[in-house]
Tab-separated table of C-alpha atoms and ligand atoms in Angstrom:
chain	number	residue	atom	x	y	z
A	1	UNK	CA	128.297	122.978	116.766
A	2	UNK	CA	125.834	121.416	114.335
A	3	UNK	CA	126.249	121.019	110.584
A	4	UNK	CA	123.102	123.120	110.053
A	5	UNK	CA	123.412	125.797	112.747
A	6	UNK	CA	121.562	128.953	111.674
A	7	UNK	CA	119.678	127.204	108.844
A	8	UNK	CA	115.886	127.107	108.471
A	9	UNK	CA	114.249	123.983	107.052
A	10	UNK	CA	110.747	123.007	105.964
A	11	UNK	CA	109.837	119.312	105.845
A	12	UNK	CA	106.450	118.554	104.305
A	13	UNK	CA	104.497	115.609	105.677
A	14	UNK	CA	106.779	115.428	108.718
A	15	UNK	CA	104.146	114.516	111.297
A	16	UNK	CA	105.113	110.845	110.939
A	17	UNK	CA	107.190	108.276	109.062
A	18	UNK	CA	110.212	109.358	107.015
A	19	UNK	CA	109.362	113.084	107.243
A	20	UNK	CA	109.373	112.993	111.047
A	21	UNK	CA	112.799	111.330	110.969
A	22	UNK	CA	114.060	114.104	108.635
A	23	UNK	CA	112.671	116.845	110.908
A	24	UNK	CA	114.302	115.342	114.016
A	25	UNK	CA	117.636	114.809	112.228
A	26	UNK	CA	117.742	118.347	110.781
A	27	UNK	CA	116.873	119.843	114.188
A	28	UNK	CA	119.595	117.759	115.850
A	29	UNK	CA	122.137	119.391	113.522
A	30	UNK	CA	120.940	122.847	114.574
A	31	UNK	CA	118.338	123.715	111.911
A	32	UNK	CA	115.112	125.445	112.891
A	33	UNK	CA	112.359	123.304	111.403
A	34	UNK	CA	108.840	123.887	110.101
A	35	UNK	CA	106.964	120.633	110.642
A	36	UNK	CA	104.215	120.568	108.008
A	37	UNK	CA	101.555	117.855	108.074
A	38	UNK	CA	97.948	117.737	106.972
A	39	UNK	CA	97.414	115.085	109.633
A	40	UNK	CA	95.164	112.769	107.629
A	41	UNK	CA	95.125	109.028	106.940
A	42	UNK	CA	97.435	107.072	104.637
A	43	UNK	CA	94.994	107.496	101.729
A	44	UNK	CA	94.840	111.278	102.158
A	45	UNK	CA	91.418	111.411	103.833
A	46	UNK	CA	90.871	113.504	106.968
A	47	UNK	CA	93.075	116.099	108.607
A	48	UNK	CA	94.203	117.379	111.984
A	49	UNK	CA	96.916	119.234	113.862
A	50	UNK	CA	98.014	116.519	116.306
A	51	UNK	CA	100.664	114.856	114.103
A	52	UNK	CA	102.622	118.045	113.353
A	53	UNK	CA	102.222	119.344	116.923
A	54	UNK	CA	103.657	116.158	118.369
A	55	UNK	CA	106.845	116.359	116.289
A	56	UNK	CA	107.248	120.062	117.144
A	57	UNK	CA	107.038	119.080	120.828
A	58	UNK	CA	109.620	116.322	120.344
A	59	UNK	CA	112.060	118.776	118.758
A	60	UNK	CA	111.504	121.391	121.472
A	61	UNK	CA	111.915	118.816	124.234
A	62	UNK	CA	115.286	117.962	122.701
A	63	UNK	CA	116.354	121.626	122.888
A	64	UNK	CA	115.615	122.479	119.231
A	65	UNK	CA	113.399	125.094	117.579
A	66	UNK	CA	110.350	124.172	115.504
A	67	UNK	CA	107.016	125.529	114.276
A	68	UNK	CA	103.972	123.629	113.027
A	69	UNK	CA	102.017	124.090	109.793
A	70	UNK	CA	98.881	122.107	108.876
A	71	UNK	CA	98.286	123.165	105.244
A	72	UNK	CA	97.989	120.685	102.399
A	73	UNK	CA	100.903	120.763	99.946
A	74	UNK	CA	98.474	120.026	97.118
A	75	UNK	CA	97.560	123.617	96.177
A	76	UNK	CA	99.518	126.727	95.268
A	77	UNK	CA	98.040	128.559	98.300
A	78	UNK	CA	99.067	125.653	100.539
A	79	UNK	CA	102.637	125.695	99.205
A	80	UNK	CA	102.906	129.446	99.754
A	81	UNK	CA	101.452	129.238	103.273
A	82	UNK	CA	103.890	126.471	104.254
A	83	UNK	CA	106.922	128.498	103.129
A	84	UNK	CA	105.454	131.651	104.725
A	85	UNK	CA	105.375	129.822	108.065
A	86	UNK	CA	109.182	129.472	107.831
A	87	UNK	CA	109.669	133.143	106.967
A	88	UNK	CA	107.202	134.353	109.625
A	89	UNK	CA	108.588	132.070	112.348
A	90	UNK	CA	112.312	132.106	111.621
A	91	UNK	CA	112.913	134.923	109.100
A	92	UNK	CA	113.960	132.847	106.060
A	93	UNK	CA	114.150	129.444	104.391
A	94	UNK	CA	117.329	127.556	103.445
A	95	UNK	CA	116.169	123.950	103.068
A	96	UNK	CA	112.971	122.403	101.682
A	97	UNK	CA	112.324	118.671	101.905
A	98	UNK	CA	109.323	117.663	99.766
A	99	UNK	CA	108.218	114.486	101.501
A	100	UNK	CA	104.417	114.540	101.953
A	101	UNK	CA	102.643	111.648	100.282
A	102	UNK	CA	99.639	109.356	100.132
A	103	UNK	CA	98.707	106.072	98.489
A	104	UNK	CA	95.602	105.022	96.511
A	105	UNK	CA	96.755	101.729	95.004
A	106	UNK	CA	94.774	99.880	92.314
A	107	UNK	CA	95.633	98.283	89.013
A	108	UNK	CA	95.119	100.427	85.896
A	109	UNK	CA	91.645	99.157	84.976
A	110	UNK	CA	90.350	99.784	88.511
A	111	UNK	CA	91.930	103.209	89.029
A	112	UNK	CA	89.281	105.939	89.196
A	113	UNK	CA	89.768	109.541	88.099
A	114	UNK	CA	89.657	110.628	91.753
A	115	UNK	CA	92.377	108.136	92.741
A	116	UNK	CA	94.517	109.404	89.879
A	117	UNK	CA	93.958	113.114	90.561
A	118	UNK	CA	94.528	113.120	94.308
A	119	UNK	CA	97.758	111.116	94.142
A	120	UNK	CA	99.169	113.321	91.366
A	121	UNK	CA	98.020	116.426	93.287
A	122	UNK	CA	99.679	115.551	96.599
A	123	UNK	CA	102.973	114.204	95.229
A	124	UNK	CA	103.631	115.999	91.939
A	125	UNK	CA	101.705	119.259	92.240
A	126	UNK	CA	102.634	119.455	95.936
A	127	UNK	CA	106.323	119.232	95.043
A	128	UNK	CA	105.847	121.958	92.408
A	129	UNK	CA	103.817	124.246	94.704
A	130	UNK	CA	106.245	124.097	97.635
A	131	UNK	CA	109.365	124.272	95.453
A	132	UNK	CA	108.155	127.301	93.506
A	133	UNK	CA	107.250	129.172	96.709
A	134	UNK	CA	110.563	128.264	98.374
A	135	UNK	CA	112.764	128.976	95.345
A	136	UNK	CA	111.264	132.465	94.961
A	137	UNK	CA	112.217	133.328	98.560
A	138	UNK	CA	115.646	131.649	98.256
A	139	UNK	CA	116.378	133.651	95.093
A	140	UNK	CA	115.512	136.935	96.857
A	141	UNK	CA	117.610	135.990	99.884
A	142	UNK	CA	120.596	135.470	97.570
A	143	UNK	CA	122.195	132.863	99.830
A	144	UNK	CA	121.479	129.723	97.819
A	145	UNK	CA	119.363	126.859	99.074
A	146	UNK	CA	118.668	123.151	99.182
A	147	UNK	CA	115.656	121.350	97.781
A	148	UNK	CA	115.323	117.632	98.437
A	149	UNK	CA	112.469	115.795	96.728
A	150	UNK	CA	111.130	112.287	97.288
A	151	UNK	CA	110.830	109.917	94.335
A	152	UNK	CA	110.356	106.142	94.479
A	153	UNK	CA	111.365	102.900	92.829
A	154	UNK	CA	107.669	102.703	91.849
A	155	UNK	CA	108.311	105.526	89.385
A	156	UNK	CA	111.927	104.799	88.420
A	157	UNK	CA	111.632	101.017	88.059
A	158	UNK	CA	107.865	100.355	88.105
A	159	UNK	CA	105.629	98.601	90.619
A	160	UNK	CA	102.437	96.602	90.112
A	161	UNK	CA	99.229	98.417	91.069
A	162	UNK	CA	100.671	101.927	91.328
A	163	UNK	CA	100.189	103.657	87.953
A	164	UNK	CA	99.046	106.875	89.703
A	165	UNK	CA	101.762	106.864	92.377
A	166	UNK	CA	104.503	105.667	89.990
A	167	UNK	CA	103.602	108.386	87.472
A	168	UNK	CA	103.741	111.045	90.198
A	169	UNK	CA	107.093	109.764	91.448
A	170	UNK	CA	108.580	109.573	87.917
A	171	UNK	CA	107.232	113.098	87.378
A	172	UNK	CA	109.093	114.211	90.497
A	173	UNK	CA	112.264	112.689	89.024
A	174	UNK	CA	111.840	114.766	85.839
A	175	UNK	CA	110.976	117.838	87.918
A	176	UNK	CA	114.178	117.308	89.928
A	177	UNK	CA	116.331	117.146	86.798
A	178	UNK	CA	114.792	120.239	85.176
A	179	UNK	CA	114.752	122.425	88.294
A	180	UNK	CA	118.319	121.413	89.215
A	181	UNK	CA	119.397	122.984	85.903
A	182	UNK	CA	117.225	126.085	86.263
A	183	UNK	CA	118.107	126.889	89.896
A	184	UNK	CA	121.856	126.282	89.642
A	185	UNK	CA	122.499	129.950	88.891
A	186	UNK	CA	121.000	130.907	92.266
A	187	UNK	CA	123.142	128.408	94.164
A	188	UNK	CA	120.116	126.216	94.858
A	189	UNK	CA	120.678	122.468	94.569
A	190	UNK	CA	117.823	120.054	93.815
A	191	UNK	CA	118.217	116.336	94.497
A	192	UNK	CA	115.840	113.461	95.160
A	193	UNK	CA	115.595	110.570	97.571
A	194	UNK	CA	114.504	107.097	96.507
A	195	UNK	CA	113.793	105.667	99.965
A	196	UNK	CA	112.719	102.269	101.186
A	197	UNK	CA	111.624	102.110	104.833
A	198	UNK	CA	109.016	100.572	107.103
A	199	UNK	CA	106.329	103.209	107.780
A	200	UNK	CA	102.529	103.257	107.888
A	201	UNK	CA	102.718	103.547	104.086
A	202	UNK	CA	104.518	100.238	103.669
A	203	UNK	CA	104.062	98.135	106.794
A	204	UNK	CA	101.285	95.972	105.287
A	205	UNK	CA	103.139	95.262	102.021
A	206	UNK	CA	104.502	91.705	101.777
A	207	UNK	CA	108.051	92.941	101.132
A	208	UNK	CA	107.993	94.930	104.389
A	209	UNK	CA	105.817	93.016	106.859
A	210	UNK	CA	107.899	91.354	109.536
A	211	UNK	CA	110.819	93.647	108.673
A	212	UNK	CA	112.920	94.927	111.550
A	213	UNK	CA	112.516	98.702	112.122
A	214	UNK	CA	115.975	98.646	113.710
A	215	UNK	CA	117.298	97.589	110.298
A	216	UNK	CA	114.848	99.316	107.920
A	217	UNK	CA	113.255	102.177	109.864
A	218	UNK	CA	112.780	105.707	108.453
A	219	UNK	CA	115.678	106.986	110.583
A	220	UNK	CA	118.109	105.411	108.079
A	221	UNK	CA	116.896	107.748	105.289
A	222	UNK	CA	117.587	111.031	107.085
A	223	UNK	CA	121.426	111.154	107.177
A	224	UNK	CA	121.302	111.622	103.385
A	225	UNK	CA	118.941	114.582	103.897
A	226	UNK	CA	121.316	116.118	106.467
A	227	UNK	CA	124.216	115.604	104.050
A	228	UNK	CA	122.356	117.114	101.074
A	229	UNK	CA	121.139	120.042	103.213
A	230	UNK	CA	124.649	120.887	104.416
A	231	UNK	CA	127.650	122.645	102.879
A	232	UNK	CA	129.187	119.194	102.366
A	233	UNK	CA	126.859	118.792	99.336
A	234	UNK	CA	127.041	122.306	97.882
A	235	UNK	CA	128.159	120.985	94.474
A	236	UNK	CA	125.768	118.028	94.270
A	237	UNK	CA	122.619	118.622	92.249
A	238	UNK	CA	120.231	116.674	90.009
A	239	UNK	CA	121.112	113.357	91.682
A	240	UNK	CA	118.974	110.468	92.948
A	241	UNK	CA	119.892	108.754	96.204
A	242	UNK	CA	118.528	105.283	96.938
A	243	UNK	CA	118.508	104.437	100.636
A	244	UNK	CA	117.410	101.268	102.394
A	245	UNK	CA	118.686	100.544	105.894
A	246	UNK	CA	122.464	100.802	105.857
A	247	UNK	CA	122.689	100.773	102.035
A	248	UNK	CA	123.031	103.994	99.969
A	249	UNK	CA	123.223	103.971	96.169
A	250	UNK	CA	122.292	106.217	93.253
A	251	UNK	CA	120.053	105.941	90.193
A	252	UNK	CA	120.698	107.328	86.703
A	253	UNK	CA	119.142	107.069	83.245
A	254	UNK	CA	121.266	105.185	80.734
A	255	UNK	CA	121.294	105.487	76.912
A	256	UNK	CA	122.334	102.727	74.563
A	257	UNK	CA	124.965	103.478	71.923
A	258	UNK	CA	122.295	102.803	69.309
A	259	UNK	CA	122.650	102.339	65.557
A	260	UNK	CA	122.950	104.877	62.720
A	261	UNK	CA	121.838	104.070	59.201
A	262	UNK	CA	124.267	105.116	56.426
A	263	UNK	CA	121.607	106.693	54.244
A	264	UNK	CA	117.810	107.160	54.178
A	265	UNK	CA	115.229	106.167	56.815
A	266	UNK	CA	114.882	102.937	58.768
A	267	UNK	CA	112.257	100.402	57.751
A	268	UNK	CA	110.332	98.455	60.381
A	269	UNK	CA	112.083	95.235	59.261
A	270	UNK	CA	115.526	96.841	59.640
A	271	UNK	CA	114.603	98.048	63.143
A	272	UNK	CA	113.584	94.483	63.991
A	273	UNK	CA	116.894	93.214	62.597
A	274	UNK	CA	118.832	95.670	64.823
A	275	UNK	CA	116.656	95.507	67.915
A	276	UNK	CA	119.289	93.918	70.173
A	277	UNK	CA	121.793	96.701	69.428
A	278	UNK	CA	119.161	99.429	69.860
A	279	UNK	CA	118.083	98.087	73.243
A	280	UNK	CA	121.585	97.251	74.498
A	281	UNK	CA	122.209	99.696	77.371
B	1	NAI	P1	103.719	108.290	105.813
B	1	NAI	O1	102.319	108.039	105.413
B	1	NAI	O2	104.159	107.857	107.161
B	1	NAI	O3	104.098	109.841	105.671
B	1	NAI	C1	103.511	110.713	104.770
B	1	NAI	C2	103.126	111.969	105.522
B	1	NAI	O4	102.612	112.944	104.611
B	1	NAI	C3	102.027	111.696	106.553
B	1	NAI	O5	102.431	112.168	107.820
B	1	NAI	C4	100.829	112.449	105.998
B	1	NAI	O6	99.957	112.955	106.988
B	1	NAI	C5	101.497	113.558	105.209
B	1	NAI	N1	100.621	114.108	104.148
B	1	NAI	C6	99.821	113.414	103.296
B	1	NAI	N2	99.177	114.242	102.467
B	1	NAI	C7	99.593	115.501	102.777
B	1	NAI	C8	99.292	116.782	102.245
B	1	NAI	N3	98.429	116.926	101.225
B	1	NAI	N4	99.903	117.854	102.785
B	1	NAI	C9	100.764	117.716	103.818
B	1	NAI	N5	101.077	116.520	104.374
B	1	NAI	C10	100.499	115.424	103.857
B	1	NAI	O7	104.629	107.595	104.686
B	1	NAI	P2	106.237	107.582	104.479
B	1	NAI	O8	106.587	106.216	104.115
B	1	NAI	O9	106.920	108.239	105.594
B	1	NAI	O10	106.354	108.471	103.144
B	1	NAI	C11	107.125	109.651	103.046
B	1	NAI	C12	107.492	109.880	101.602
B	1	NAI	O11	108.374	108.854	101.150
B	1	NAI	C13	106.291	109.848	100.646
B	1	NAI	O12	106.477	110.815	99.629
B	1	NAI	C14	106.369	108.458	100.061
B	1	NAI	O13	105.723	108.375	98.825
B	1	NAI	C15	107.867	108.287	99.963
B	1	NAI	N6	108.310	106.912	99.828
B	1	NAI	C16	108.228	106.046	100.881
B	1	NAI	C17	108.698	104.756	100.742
B	1	NAI	C18	108.723	103.799	101.881
B	1	NAI	O14	109.308	102.710	101.717
B	1	NAI	N7	108.156	104.126	103.027
B	1	NAI	C19	109.187	104.245	99.443
B	1	NAI	C20	109.284	105.249	98.418
B	1	NAI	C21	108.843	106.530	98.624
Protein backbone atom coordinates (compact mmCIF):
# COMPACT_ATOMS: atom_id res chain seq x y z
CA UNK A 1 0.00 0.00 0.00
CA UNK A 2 1.33 3.43 -0.96
CA UNK A 3 0.35 6.77 0.55
CA UNK A 4 -0.81 7.94 -2.90
CA UNK A 5 -2.44 4.81 -4.35
CA UNK A 6 -5.10 5.78 -6.90
CA UNK A 7 -3.90 9.40 -7.17
CA UNK A 8 -2.84 11.12 -10.40
CA UNK A 9 -0.01 13.66 -10.30
CA UNK A 10 1.53 16.12 -12.75
CA UNK A 11 5.08 17.34 -12.13
CA UNK A 12 6.24 20.11 -14.45
CA UNK A 13 9.90 20.19 -15.43
CA UNK A 14 10.39 16.65 -14.13
CA UNK A 15 12.80 15.44 -16.80
CA UNK A 16 15.72 16.20 -14.46
CA UNK A 17 16.83 17.70 -11.15
CA UNK A 18 14.32 18.25 -8.34
CA UNK A 19 11.28 17.56 -10.56
CA UNK A 20 12.59 14.11 -11.52
CA UNK A 21 13.08 13.31 -7.83
CA UNK A 22 9.46 14.39 -7.15
CA UNK A 23 8.13 12.24 -10.01
CA UNK A 24 10.02 9.15 -8.81
CA UNK A 25 8.96 9.69 -5.18
CA UNK A 26 5.27 10.21 -6.05
CA UNK A 27 5.28 7.11 -8.28
CA UNK A 28 6.91 5.07 -5.51
CA UNK A 29 3.95 5.92 -3.26
CA UNK A 30 1.53 4.66 -5.91
CA UNK A 31 0.63 7.84 -7.84
CA UNK A 32 0.32 7.74 -11.62
CA UNK A 33 2.56 10.53 -12.86
CA UNK A 34 2.62 12.86 -15.86
CA UNK A 35 6.27 13.73 -16.44
CA UNK A 36 6.27 17.12 -18.16
CA UNK A 37 9.50 18.60 -19.52
CA UNK A 38 10.28 20.92 -22.38
CA UNK A 39 13.69 19.25 -22.56
CA UNK A 40 15.78 22.37 -23.15
CA UNK A 41 18.94 23.81 -21.59
CA UNK A 42 19.29 25.49 -18.19
CA UNK A 43 18.66 28.92 -19.76
CA UNK A 44 15.44 27.78 -21.44
CA UNK A 45 16.85 27.46 -24.97
CA UNK A 46 16.14 24.36 -27.07
CA UNK A 47 13.69 21.53 -26.52
CA UNK A 48 13.31 17.78 -26.89
CA UNK A 49 11.47 14.71 -25.68
CA UNK A 50 14.39 12.67 -24.32
CA UNK A 51 14.41 14.07 -20.76
CA UNK A 52 10.73 13.37 -20.03
CA UNK A 53 10.83 10.00 -21.81
CA UNK A 54 13.76 8.84 -19.72
CA UNK A 55 11.98 9.55 -16.42
CA UNK A 56 8.81 7.84 -17.68
CA UNK A 57 10.95 4.77 -18.47
CA UNK A 58 12.53 4.87 -15.00
CA UNK A 59 9.11 4.92 -13.35
CA UNK A 60 7.79 2.09 -15.54
CA UNK A 61 10.89 -0.02 -14.93
CA UNK A 62 10.19 0.35 -11.21
CA UNK A 63 6.64 -0.99 -11.70
CA UNK A 64 4.90 2.42 -11.72
CA UNK A 65 2.64 4.17 -14.24
CA UNK A 66 3.68 7.34 -16.05
CA UNK A 67 3.02 9.37 -19.20
CA UNK A 68 5.20 12.00 -20.86
CA UNK A 69 4.30 15.55 -21.92
CA UNK A 70 6.69 17.93 -23.71
CA UNK A 71 4.74 21.22 -23.68
CA UNK A 72 6.13 24.43 -22.26
CA UNK A 73 4.43 25.60 -19.06
CA UNK A 74 4.88 29.20 -20.19
CA UNK A 75 1.60 29.62 -22.11
CA UNK A 76 -2.06 29.09 -21.31
CA UNK A 77 -2.30 26.47 -24.12
CA UNK A 78 0.74 24.68 -22.69
CA UNK A 79 -0.75 24.60 -19.19
CA UNK A 80 -4.03 23.21 -20.51
CA UNK A 81 -2.29 20.58 -22.65
CA UNK A 82 -0.18 19.40 -19.70
CA UNK A 83 -3.24 18.90 -17.48
CA UNK A 84 -5.14 17.31 -20.39
CA UNK A 85 -2.39 14.69 -20.65
CA UNK A 86 -3.25 13.61 -17.07
CA UNK A 87 -6.97 13.44 -17.80
CA UNK A 88 -6.49 11.66 -21.15
CA UNK A 89 -3.95 9.17 -19.77
CA UNK A 90 -5.29 8.49 -16.29
CA UNK A 91 -8.82 9.96 -16.16
CA UNK A 92 -8.24 12.79 -13.64
CA UNK A 93 -5.77 14.96 -11.75
CA UNK A 94 -5.29 15.08 -7.97
CA UNK A 95 -1.82 16.60 -7.53
CA UNK A 96 0.04 19.34 -9.42
CA UNK A 97 3.66 20.16 -8.65
CA UNK A 98 4.74 23.40 -10.37
CA UNK A 99 8.49 22.89 -10.60
CA UNK A 100 9.68 23.83 -14.11
CA UNK A 101 12.25 26.60 -14.16
CA UNK A 102 15.13 28.30 -15.92
CA UNK A 103 17.83 30.83 -15.07
CA UNK A 104 19.03 33.96 -16.91
CA UNK A 105 21.18 35.62 -14.25
CA UNK A 106 22.54 39.17 -14.60
CA UNK A 107 22.66 42.20 -12.37
CA UNK A 108 19.87 44.76 -12.81
CA UNK A 109 21.72 47.11 -15.17
CA UNK A 110 22.67 44.23 -17.49
CA UNK A 111 19.30 42.47 -17.52
CA UNK A 112 17.65 42.69 -20.95
CA UNK A 113 13.91 42.75 -21.59
CA UNK A 114 14.15 39.24 -23.06
CA UNK A 115 15.93 37.89 -19.96
CA UNK A 116 13.24 39.45 -17.79
CA UNK A 117 10.28 38.25 -19.87
CA UNK A 118 11.33 34.64 -20.35
CA UNK A 119 12.15 34.05 -16.68
CA UNK A 120 8.86 35.60 -15.53
CA UNK A 121 7.01 33.61 -18.23
CA UNK A 122 8.39 30.19 -17.30
CA UNK A 123 8.22 30.53 -13.50
CA UNK A 124 5.34 32.91 -12.73
CA UNK A 125 3.06 32.63 -15.75
CA UNK A 126 3.81 28.90 -15.97
CA UNK A 127 2.66 28.43 -12.38
CA UNK A 128 -0.51 30.42 -13.14
CA UNK A 129 -1.25 28.58 -16.41
CA UNK A 130 -0.86 25.07 -14.97
CA UNK A 131 -2.62 25.90 -11.69
CA UNK A 132 -5.64 27.46 -13.40
CA UNK A 133 -6.02 24.48 -15.75
CA UNK A 134 -5.62 21.97 -12.91
CA UNK A 135 -7.88 23.78 -10.43
CA UNK A 136 -10.71 23.93 -12.97
CA UNK A 137 -10.60 20.13 -13.40
CA UNK A 138 -10.17 19.53 -9.64
CA UNK A 139 -13.21 21.72 -8.92
CA UNK A 140 -15.35 19.73 -11.39
CA UNK A 141 -14.12 16.42 -9.97
CA UNK A 142 -15.26 17.56 -6.51
CA UNK A 143 -12.64 15.49 -4.70
CA UNK A 144 -10.26 18.24 -3.62
CA UNK A 145 -6.66 18.47 -4.75
CA UNK A 146 -3.08 19.40 -3.99
CA UNK A 147 -1.05 22.14 -5.62
CA UNK A 148 2.61 22.45 -4.68
CA UNK A 149 4.54 25.42 -6.07
CA UNK A 150 8.26 26.14 -6.08
CA UNK A 151 9.53 29.43 -4.67
CA UNK A 152 13.11 30.27 -3.70
CA UNK A 153 15.21 32.09 -1.15
CA UNK A 154 16.13 34.36 -4.10
CA UNK A 155 12.61 35.77 -3.95
CA UNK A 156 11.91 35.50 -0.21
CA UNK A 157 15.29 36.73 1.05
CA UNK A 158 16.98 38.19 -2.05
CA UNK A 159 20.02 37.08 -4.03
CA UNK A 160 22.58 39.11 -5.98
CA UNK A 161 22.17 39.01 -9.76
CA UNK A 162 18.68 37.51 -9.88
CA UNK A 163 16.17 40.38 -10.07
CA UNK A 164 14.16 38.52 -12.76
CA UNK A 165 14.26 35.12 -11.05
CA UNK A 166 13.77 36.55 -7.54
CA UNK A 167 10.77 38.59 -8.71
CA UNK A 168 9.21 35.50 -10.30
CA UNK A 169 9.81 33.43 -7.17
CA UNK A 170 8.41 36.15 -4.85
CA UNK A 171 5.44 36.37 -7.24
CA UNK A 172 4.92 32.63 -6.83
CA UNK A 173 4.90 33.15 -3.05
CA UNK A 174 2.12 35.76 -3.37
CA UNK A 175 0.27 33.53 -5.85
CA UNK A 176 0.48 30.67 -3.34
CA UNK A 177 -1.01 32.77 -0.54
CA UNK A 178 -3.88 34.14 -2.65
CA UNK A 179 -4.83 30.86 -4.33
CA UNK A 180 -4.65 28.96 -1.02
CA UNK A 181 -7.44 31.25 0.21
CA UNK A 182 -9.50 31.04 -2.99
CA UNK A 183 -9.30 27.25 -3.46
CA UNK A 184 -9.91 26.26 0.16
CA UNK A 185 -13.65 25.94 -0.46
CA UNK A 186 -12.98 23.21 -3.04
CA UNK A 187 -10.73 21.24 -0.69
CA UNK A 188 -7.66 22.16 -2.73
CA UNK A 189 -4.54 23.02 -0.74
CA UNK A 190 -1.79 25.24 -2.16
CA UNK A 191 1.67 25.27 -0.58
CA UNK A 192 5.16 26.13 -1.78
CA UNK A 193 8.62 24.64 -1.54
CA UNK A 194 11.72 26.73 -0.92
CA UNK A 195 14.33 24.15 -1.91
CA UNK A 196 18.10 24.15 -1.90
CA UNK A 197 19.74 21.26 -3.77
CA UNK A 198 22.61 20.46 -6.11
CA UNK A 199 21.23 20.25 -9.67
CA UNK A 200 22.31 21.51 -13.09
CA UNK A 201 20.76 24.84 -12.03
CA UNK A 202 23.09 25.27 -9.07
CA UNK A 203 26.13 23.04 -9.50
CA UNK A 204 28.39 25.86 -10.75
CA UNK A 205 27.44 28.32 -7.98
CA UNK A 206 30.17 28.80 -5.36
CA UNK A 207 27.83 27.85 -2.51
CA UNK A 208 27.11 24.49 -4.17
CA UNK A 209 30.26 23.43 -6.02
CA UNK A 210 32.03 20.61 -4.25
CA UNK A 211 28.84 19.85 -2.30
CA UNK A 212 28.01 16.21 -1.68
CA UNK A 213 24.92 15.04 -3.61
CA UNK A 214 24.48 12.36 -0.94
CA UNK A 215 23.95 15.21 1.53
CA UNK A 216 22.33 17.89 -0.67
CA UNK A 217 20.84 16.09 -3.67
CA UNK A 218 17.34 16.79 -5.06
CA UNK A 219 16.04 13.54 -3.53
CA UNK A 220 15.95 15.28 -0.12
CA UNK A 221 13.29 17.76 -1.35
CA UNK A 222 10.71 15.18 -2.45
CA UNK A 223 9.53 13.69 0.89
CA UNK A 224 7.91 17.08 1.60
CA UNK A 225 6.09 16.84 -1.75
CA UNK A 226 4.85 13.32 -0.90
CA UNK A 227 3.70 14.59 2.51
CA UNK A 228 1.91 17.64 1.07
CA UNK A 229 0.31 15.51 -1.68
CA UNK A 230 -1.07 12.98 0.80
CA UNK A 231 -4.01 12.92 3.20
CA UNK A 232 -1.51 13.57 6.01
CA UNK A 233 -1.46 17.24 4.89
CA UNK A 234 -5.15 17.76 4.10
CA UNK A 235 -5.39 20.73 6.49
CA UNK A 236 -2.10 22.40 5.54
CA UNK A 237 -2.38 25.25 3.05
CA UNK A 238 -0.67 28.55 2.26
CA UNK A 239 2.61 27.42 3.85
CA UNK A 240 6.24 27.65 2.71
CA UNK A 241 8.57 24.72 3.32
CA UNK A 242 12.33 25.28 3.23
CA UNK A 243 14.30 22.11 2.56
CA UNK A 244 18.04 21.58 2.32
CA UNK A 245 19.46 18.09 2.81
CA UNK A 246 18.13 16.71 6.07
CA UNK A 247 16.85 20.11 7.29
CA UNK A 248 13.18 21.18 6.92
CA UNK A 249 11.92 24.57 8.10
CA UNK A 250 9.21 27.08 7.19
CA UNK A 251 9.12 30.72 6.11
CA UNK A 252 6.55 33.37 7.07
CA UNK A 253 6.11 37.13 6.70
CA UNK A 254 6.38 39.04 9.96
CA UNK A 255 4.86 42.44 10.87
CA UNK A 256 6.29 44.79 13.45
CA UNK A 257 4.00 46.08 16.20
CA UNK A 258 4.53 49.56 14.77
CA UNK A 259 3.63 52.94 16.25
CA UNK A 260 0.34 54.88 16.30
CA UNK A 261 0.25 58.64 16.54
CA UNK A 262 -2.29 60.07 19.03
CA UNK A 263 -3.66 62.68 16.65
CA UNK A 264 -3.01 64.00 13.12
CA UNK A 265 -0.52 62.74 10.51
CA UNK A 266 3.13 61.78 10.91
CA UNK A 267 5.84 64.18 9.81
CA UNK A 268 9.00 62.90 8.14
CA UNK A 269 11.03 63.97 11.21
CA UNK A 270 8.72 62.05 13.56
CA UNK A 271 9.03 58.94 11.36
CA UNK A 272 12.81 59.29 11.58
CA UNK A 273 12.55 59.64 15.37
CA UNK A 274 10.50 56.40 15.57
CA UNK A 275 12.28 54.40 12.89
CA UNK A 276 13.68 51.74 15.24
CA UNK A 277 10.21 50.93 16.60
CA UNK A 278 8.65 50.90 13.12
CA UNK A 279 11.27 48.50 11.78
CA UNK A 280 11.42 46.28 14.88
CA UNK A 281 9.97 42.93 13.75
P1 LIG B 1 16.76 21.90 -13.39
O1 LIG B 1 17.26 22.82 -14.43
O2 LIG B 1 17.46 20.61 -13.19
O3 LIG B 1 15.21 21.56 -13.60
C1 LIG B 1 14.30 22.41 -14.21
C2 LIG B 1 13.52 21.60 -15.23
O4 LIG B 1 12.50 22.40 -15.81
C3 LIG B 1 14.42 21.11 -16.37
O5 LIG B 1 14.29 19.72 -16.52
C4 LIG B 1 13.91 21.89 -17.57
O6 LIG B 1 14.02 21.19 -18.80
C5 LIG B 1 12.46 22.13 -17.19
N1 LIG B 1 11.87 23.29 -17.90
C6 LIG B 1 12.45 24.50 -18.12
N2 LIG B 1 11.62 25.31 -18.79
C7 LIG B 1 10.47 24.61 -18.98
C8 LIG B 1 9.23 24.93 -19.59
N3 LIG B 1 9.02 26.14 -20.14
N4 LIG B 1 8.26 24.00 -19.59
C9 LIG B 1 8.47 22.78 -19.05
N5 LIG B 1 9.64 22.41 -18.46
C10 LIG B 1 10.63 23.32 -18.43
O7 LIG B 1 16.76 22.74 -12.02
P2 LIG B 1 16.24 22.36 -10.53
O8 LIG B 1 17.25 22.85 -9.61
O9 LIG B 1 15.82 20.96 -10.47
O10 LIG B 1 14.98 23.34 -10.41
C11 LIG B 1 13.66 22.90 -10.15
C12 LIG B 1 12.88 24.03 -9.53
O11 LIG B 1 13.40 24.35 -8.24
C13 LIG B 1 12.94 25.34 -10.33
O12 LIG B 1 11.69 25.99 -10.27
C14 LIG B 1 13.98 26.14 -9.59
O13 LIG B 1 13.84 27.51 -9.80
C15 LIG B 1 13.67 25.73 -8.17
N6 LIG B 1 14.74 25.98 -7.22
C16 LIG B 1 15.89 25.24 -7.24
C17 LIG B 1 16.87 25.47 -6.30
C18 LIG B 1 18.09 24.63 -6.21
O14 LIG B 1 18.85 24.80 -5.24
N7 LIG B 1 18.33 23.72 -7.14
C19 LIG B 1 16.77 26.58 -5.33
C20 LIG B 1 15.50 27.27 -5.35
C21 LIG B 1 14.54 26.97 -6.28
